[in-house]
Short mmCIF file of C-alpha atoms in Angstrom, two decimals:
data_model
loop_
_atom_site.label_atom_id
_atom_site.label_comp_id
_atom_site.label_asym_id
_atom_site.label_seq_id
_atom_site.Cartn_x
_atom_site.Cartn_y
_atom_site.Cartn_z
CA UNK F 420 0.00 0.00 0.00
CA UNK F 421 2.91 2.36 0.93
CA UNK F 422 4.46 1.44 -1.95
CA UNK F 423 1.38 2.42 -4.01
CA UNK F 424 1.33 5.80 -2.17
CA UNK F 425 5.03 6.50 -3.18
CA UNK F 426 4.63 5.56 -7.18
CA UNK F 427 1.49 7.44 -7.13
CA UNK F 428 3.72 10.86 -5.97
CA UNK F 429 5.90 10.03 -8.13
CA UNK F 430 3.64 10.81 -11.26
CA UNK F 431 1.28 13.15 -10.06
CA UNK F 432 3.57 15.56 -7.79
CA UNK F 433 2.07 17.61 -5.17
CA UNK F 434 1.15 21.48 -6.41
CA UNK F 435 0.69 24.02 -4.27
CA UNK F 436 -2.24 26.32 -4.23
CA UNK F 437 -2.04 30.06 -3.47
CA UNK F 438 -5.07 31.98 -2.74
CA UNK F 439 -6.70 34.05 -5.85
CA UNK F 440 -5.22 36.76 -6.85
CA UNK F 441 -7.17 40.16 -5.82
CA UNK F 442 -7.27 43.37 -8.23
CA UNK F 443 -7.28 47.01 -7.00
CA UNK F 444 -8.50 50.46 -8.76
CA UNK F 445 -7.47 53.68 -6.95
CA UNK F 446 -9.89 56.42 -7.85
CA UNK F 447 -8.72 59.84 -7.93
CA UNK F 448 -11.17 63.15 -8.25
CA UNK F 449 -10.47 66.46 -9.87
CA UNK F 450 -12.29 69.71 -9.22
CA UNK F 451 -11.88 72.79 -10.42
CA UNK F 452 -13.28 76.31 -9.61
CA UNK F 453 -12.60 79.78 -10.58
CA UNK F 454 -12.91 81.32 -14.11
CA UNK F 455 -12.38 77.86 -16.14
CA UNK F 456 -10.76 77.80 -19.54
CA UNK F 457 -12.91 76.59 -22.17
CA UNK F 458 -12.30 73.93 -23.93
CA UNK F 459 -11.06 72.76 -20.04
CA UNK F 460 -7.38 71.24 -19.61
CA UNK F 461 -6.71 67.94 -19.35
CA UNK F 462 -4.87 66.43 -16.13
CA UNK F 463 -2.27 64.32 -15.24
CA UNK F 464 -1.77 62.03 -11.97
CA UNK F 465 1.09 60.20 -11.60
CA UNK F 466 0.95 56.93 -9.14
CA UNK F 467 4.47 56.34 -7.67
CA UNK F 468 5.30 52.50 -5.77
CA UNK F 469 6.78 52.52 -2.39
CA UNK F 470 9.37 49.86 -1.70
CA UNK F 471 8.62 47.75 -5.00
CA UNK F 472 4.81 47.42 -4.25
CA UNK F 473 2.84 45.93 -7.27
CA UNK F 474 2.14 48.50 -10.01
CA UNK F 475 -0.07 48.79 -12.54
CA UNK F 476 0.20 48.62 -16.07
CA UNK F 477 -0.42 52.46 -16.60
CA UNK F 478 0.85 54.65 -13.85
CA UNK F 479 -0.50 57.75 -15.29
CA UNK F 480 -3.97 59.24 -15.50
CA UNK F 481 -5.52 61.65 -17.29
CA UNK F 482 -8.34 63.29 -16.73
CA UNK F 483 -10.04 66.27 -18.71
CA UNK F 484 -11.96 68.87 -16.84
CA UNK F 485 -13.58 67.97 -13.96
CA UNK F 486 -14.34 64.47 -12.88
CA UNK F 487 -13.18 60.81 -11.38
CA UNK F 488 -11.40 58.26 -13.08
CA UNK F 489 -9.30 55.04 -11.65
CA UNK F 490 -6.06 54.33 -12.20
CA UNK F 491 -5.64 50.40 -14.15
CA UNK F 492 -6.17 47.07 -11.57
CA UNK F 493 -3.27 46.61 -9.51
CA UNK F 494 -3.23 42.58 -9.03
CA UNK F 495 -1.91 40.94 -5.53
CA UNK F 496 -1.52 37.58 -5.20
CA UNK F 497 -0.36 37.62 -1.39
CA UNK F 498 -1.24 39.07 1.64
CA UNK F 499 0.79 42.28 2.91
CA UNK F 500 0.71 46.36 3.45
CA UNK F 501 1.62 47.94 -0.05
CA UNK F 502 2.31 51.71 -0.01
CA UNK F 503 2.15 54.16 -2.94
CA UNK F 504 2.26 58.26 -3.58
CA UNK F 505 -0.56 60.08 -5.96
CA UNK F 506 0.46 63.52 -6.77
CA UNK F 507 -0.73 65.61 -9.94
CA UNK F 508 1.44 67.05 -12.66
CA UNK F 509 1.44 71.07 -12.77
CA UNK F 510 -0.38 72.21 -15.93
CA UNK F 511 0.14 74.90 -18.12
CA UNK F 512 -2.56 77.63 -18.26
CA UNK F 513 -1.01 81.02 -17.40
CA UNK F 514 -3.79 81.78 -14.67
CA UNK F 515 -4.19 78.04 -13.24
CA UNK F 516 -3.20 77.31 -9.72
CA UNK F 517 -2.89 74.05 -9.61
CA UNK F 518 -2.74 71.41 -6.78
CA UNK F 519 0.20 70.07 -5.10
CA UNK F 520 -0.99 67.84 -2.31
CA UNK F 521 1.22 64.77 -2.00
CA UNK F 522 -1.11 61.65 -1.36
CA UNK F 523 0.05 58.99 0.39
CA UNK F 524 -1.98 55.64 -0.16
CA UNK F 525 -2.07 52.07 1.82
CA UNK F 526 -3.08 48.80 0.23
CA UNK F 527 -3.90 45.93 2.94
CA UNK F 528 -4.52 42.90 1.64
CA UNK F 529 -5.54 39.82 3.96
CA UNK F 530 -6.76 36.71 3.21
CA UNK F 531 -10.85 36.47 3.85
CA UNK F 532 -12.99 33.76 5.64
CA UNK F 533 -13.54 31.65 2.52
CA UNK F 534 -9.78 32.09 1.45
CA UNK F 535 -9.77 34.66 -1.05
CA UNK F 536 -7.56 37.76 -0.77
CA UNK F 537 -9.32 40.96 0.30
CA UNK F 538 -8.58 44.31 0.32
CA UNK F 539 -8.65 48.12 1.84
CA UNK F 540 -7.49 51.26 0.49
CA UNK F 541 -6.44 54.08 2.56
CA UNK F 542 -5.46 57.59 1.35
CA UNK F 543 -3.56 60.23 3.69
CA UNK F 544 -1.83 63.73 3.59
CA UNK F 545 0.82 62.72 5.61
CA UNK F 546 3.63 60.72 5.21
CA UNK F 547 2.93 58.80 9.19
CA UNK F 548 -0.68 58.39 7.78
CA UNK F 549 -1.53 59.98 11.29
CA UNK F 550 -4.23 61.81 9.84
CA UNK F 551 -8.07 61.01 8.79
CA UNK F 552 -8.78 59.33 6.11
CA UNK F 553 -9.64 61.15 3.04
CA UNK F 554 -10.44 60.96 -0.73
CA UNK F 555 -7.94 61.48 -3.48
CA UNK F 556 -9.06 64.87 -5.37
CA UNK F 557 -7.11 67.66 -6.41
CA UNK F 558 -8.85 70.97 -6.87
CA UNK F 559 -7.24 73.35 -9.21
CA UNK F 560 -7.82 77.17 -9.00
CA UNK F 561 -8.13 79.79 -11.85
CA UNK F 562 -7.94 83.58 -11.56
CA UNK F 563 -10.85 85.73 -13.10
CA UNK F 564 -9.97 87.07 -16.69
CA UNK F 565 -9.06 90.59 -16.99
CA UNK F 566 -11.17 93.02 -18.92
CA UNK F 567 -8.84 95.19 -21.21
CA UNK F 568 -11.12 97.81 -22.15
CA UNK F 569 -14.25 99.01 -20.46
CA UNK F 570 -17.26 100.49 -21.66
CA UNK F 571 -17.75 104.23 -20.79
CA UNK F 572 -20.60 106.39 -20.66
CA UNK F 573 -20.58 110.24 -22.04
CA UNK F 574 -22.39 112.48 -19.98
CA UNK F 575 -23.31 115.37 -21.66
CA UNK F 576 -23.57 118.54 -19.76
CA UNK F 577 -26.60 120.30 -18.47
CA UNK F 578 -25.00 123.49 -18.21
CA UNK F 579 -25.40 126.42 -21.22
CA UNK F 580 -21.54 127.10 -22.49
CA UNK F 581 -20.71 130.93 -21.95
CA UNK F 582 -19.99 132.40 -25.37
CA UNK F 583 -16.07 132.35 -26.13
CA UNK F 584 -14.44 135.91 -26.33
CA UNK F 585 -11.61 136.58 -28.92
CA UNK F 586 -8.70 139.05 -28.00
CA UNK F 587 -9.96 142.23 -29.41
CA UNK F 588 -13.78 141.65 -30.01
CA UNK F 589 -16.57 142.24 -27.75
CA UNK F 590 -19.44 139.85 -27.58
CA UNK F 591 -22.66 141.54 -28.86
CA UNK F 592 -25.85 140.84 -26.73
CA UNK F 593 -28.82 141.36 -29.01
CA UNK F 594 -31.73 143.25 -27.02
CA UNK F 595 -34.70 142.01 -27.15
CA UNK F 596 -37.05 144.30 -29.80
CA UNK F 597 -40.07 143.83 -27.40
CA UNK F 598 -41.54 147.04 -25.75
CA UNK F 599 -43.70 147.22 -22.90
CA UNK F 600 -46.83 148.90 -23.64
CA UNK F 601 -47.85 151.30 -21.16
CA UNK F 602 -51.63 152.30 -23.32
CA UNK F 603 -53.59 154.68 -25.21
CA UNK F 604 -53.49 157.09 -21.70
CA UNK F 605 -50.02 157.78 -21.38
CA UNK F 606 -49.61 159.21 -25.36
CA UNK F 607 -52.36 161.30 -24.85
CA UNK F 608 -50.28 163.07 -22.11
CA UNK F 609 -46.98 163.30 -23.47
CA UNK F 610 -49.00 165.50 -26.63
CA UNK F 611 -51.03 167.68 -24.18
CA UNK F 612 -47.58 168.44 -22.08
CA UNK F 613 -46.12 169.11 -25.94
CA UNK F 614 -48.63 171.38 -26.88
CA UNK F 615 -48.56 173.19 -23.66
CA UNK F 616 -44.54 173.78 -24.13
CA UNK F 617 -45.09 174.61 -27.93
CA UNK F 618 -47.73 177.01 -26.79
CA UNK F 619 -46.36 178.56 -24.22
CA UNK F 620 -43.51 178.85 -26.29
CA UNK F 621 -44.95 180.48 -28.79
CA UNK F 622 -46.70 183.03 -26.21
CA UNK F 623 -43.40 184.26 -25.25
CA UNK F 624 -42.11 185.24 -28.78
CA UNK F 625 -45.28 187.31 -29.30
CA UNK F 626 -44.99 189.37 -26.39
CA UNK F 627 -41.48 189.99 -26.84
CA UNK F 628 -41.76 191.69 -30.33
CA UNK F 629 -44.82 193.43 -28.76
CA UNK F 630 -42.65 194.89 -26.69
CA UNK F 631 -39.92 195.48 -28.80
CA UNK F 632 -42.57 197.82 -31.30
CA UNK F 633 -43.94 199.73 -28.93
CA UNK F 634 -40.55 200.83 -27.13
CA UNK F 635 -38.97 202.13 -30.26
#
């Protein structure tokens, strides 16, 4: 029987099994606010392995405007604590500010109740990983446009413009050609008080040459 045991071995030789292999997908956010180009820029992320952790196949991600995408499966095939960095290329618009947070991610994979591998992802903003817990998005700033030319409004003045005076010449006012009208009553006096001078006048011319006759 032993001997059966020991030929049997001998063709079919023992294999051993590892648990499945597990695949991973970091997601990482972008958000942008400000005065946003149009058409909007496009984004890159750049996933960085700590001590020779699995990588993917891609390490960079790009992503245009704002928006989530995933970075491609990582695959494990044994238990551990992988660690990685996330951080996001600068881009080039002249009034972008653009994120610089370093990310610092954790990978635990453990073996589950029915044997298959499990894992949880962990992002931080420190390198200890002291810190809460927090999602992966970088939020990129732009500065308001500026206006080169803006529109004005004339006023025009409410004000009468004083005539201008040349050296020399005098500004002529006309008068208005309008009389007043005082009636019918007040010519009738200025003739009586005419007449009466005329007469009276005439009164003393006659008794002058009277005289004059009558004394030679």
């Amino acid at each position: 029987m032993l001997l059966l045991v020991v030929l049997c071995l001998a063709v079919f030789p023992i294999s051993t099994f590892a648990a499945d292999a597990v695949q991973v997908q970091i997601p990482v956010s972008i958000q942008t606010s400000g005065e946003t180009p149009s058409p909007e820029e496009n984004y890159t992320v750049e996933l960085q392995a700590v001590d020779d952790a699995p990588m993917p196949s891609e390490n960079v991600l790009e992503i245009s405007g704002s928006g989530k995408a995933f970075f491609s499966p990582i695959q494990y095939t044994t238990p551990g604590i992988y660690y990685y960095t996330i951080t996001q290329q600068s881009g080039t618009h002249k009034r972008g500010h653009y994120d610089q947070t370093v990310y610092y991610v954790k990978v635990s994979v453990t073996n589950g109740e029915n044997g298959n591998l499990e894992t949880v992802i962990a992002a931080h903003t420190d390198a200890d990983m002291t810190d809460a817990k927090c999602d992966i998005t970088f939020t990129n700033y732009y500065k308001p446009i500026k206006k080169t030319s803006e529109s004005t409004t004339e006023t025009i003045p409410t004000t009468k413009r004083k005539p201008e005076t040349k050296p020399g010449n005098k500004t002529s006012i006309k008068k208005s050609k309008n009389k007043v009208k005082t009636g019918d009553n007040s010519n009738a006096t200025l003739f009586a008080i005419l007449l009466l001078v005329s007469g009276t006048g005439l009164l003393i011319i006659a008794i002058s040459r009277y005289r004059e006759k009558y004394h030679k």
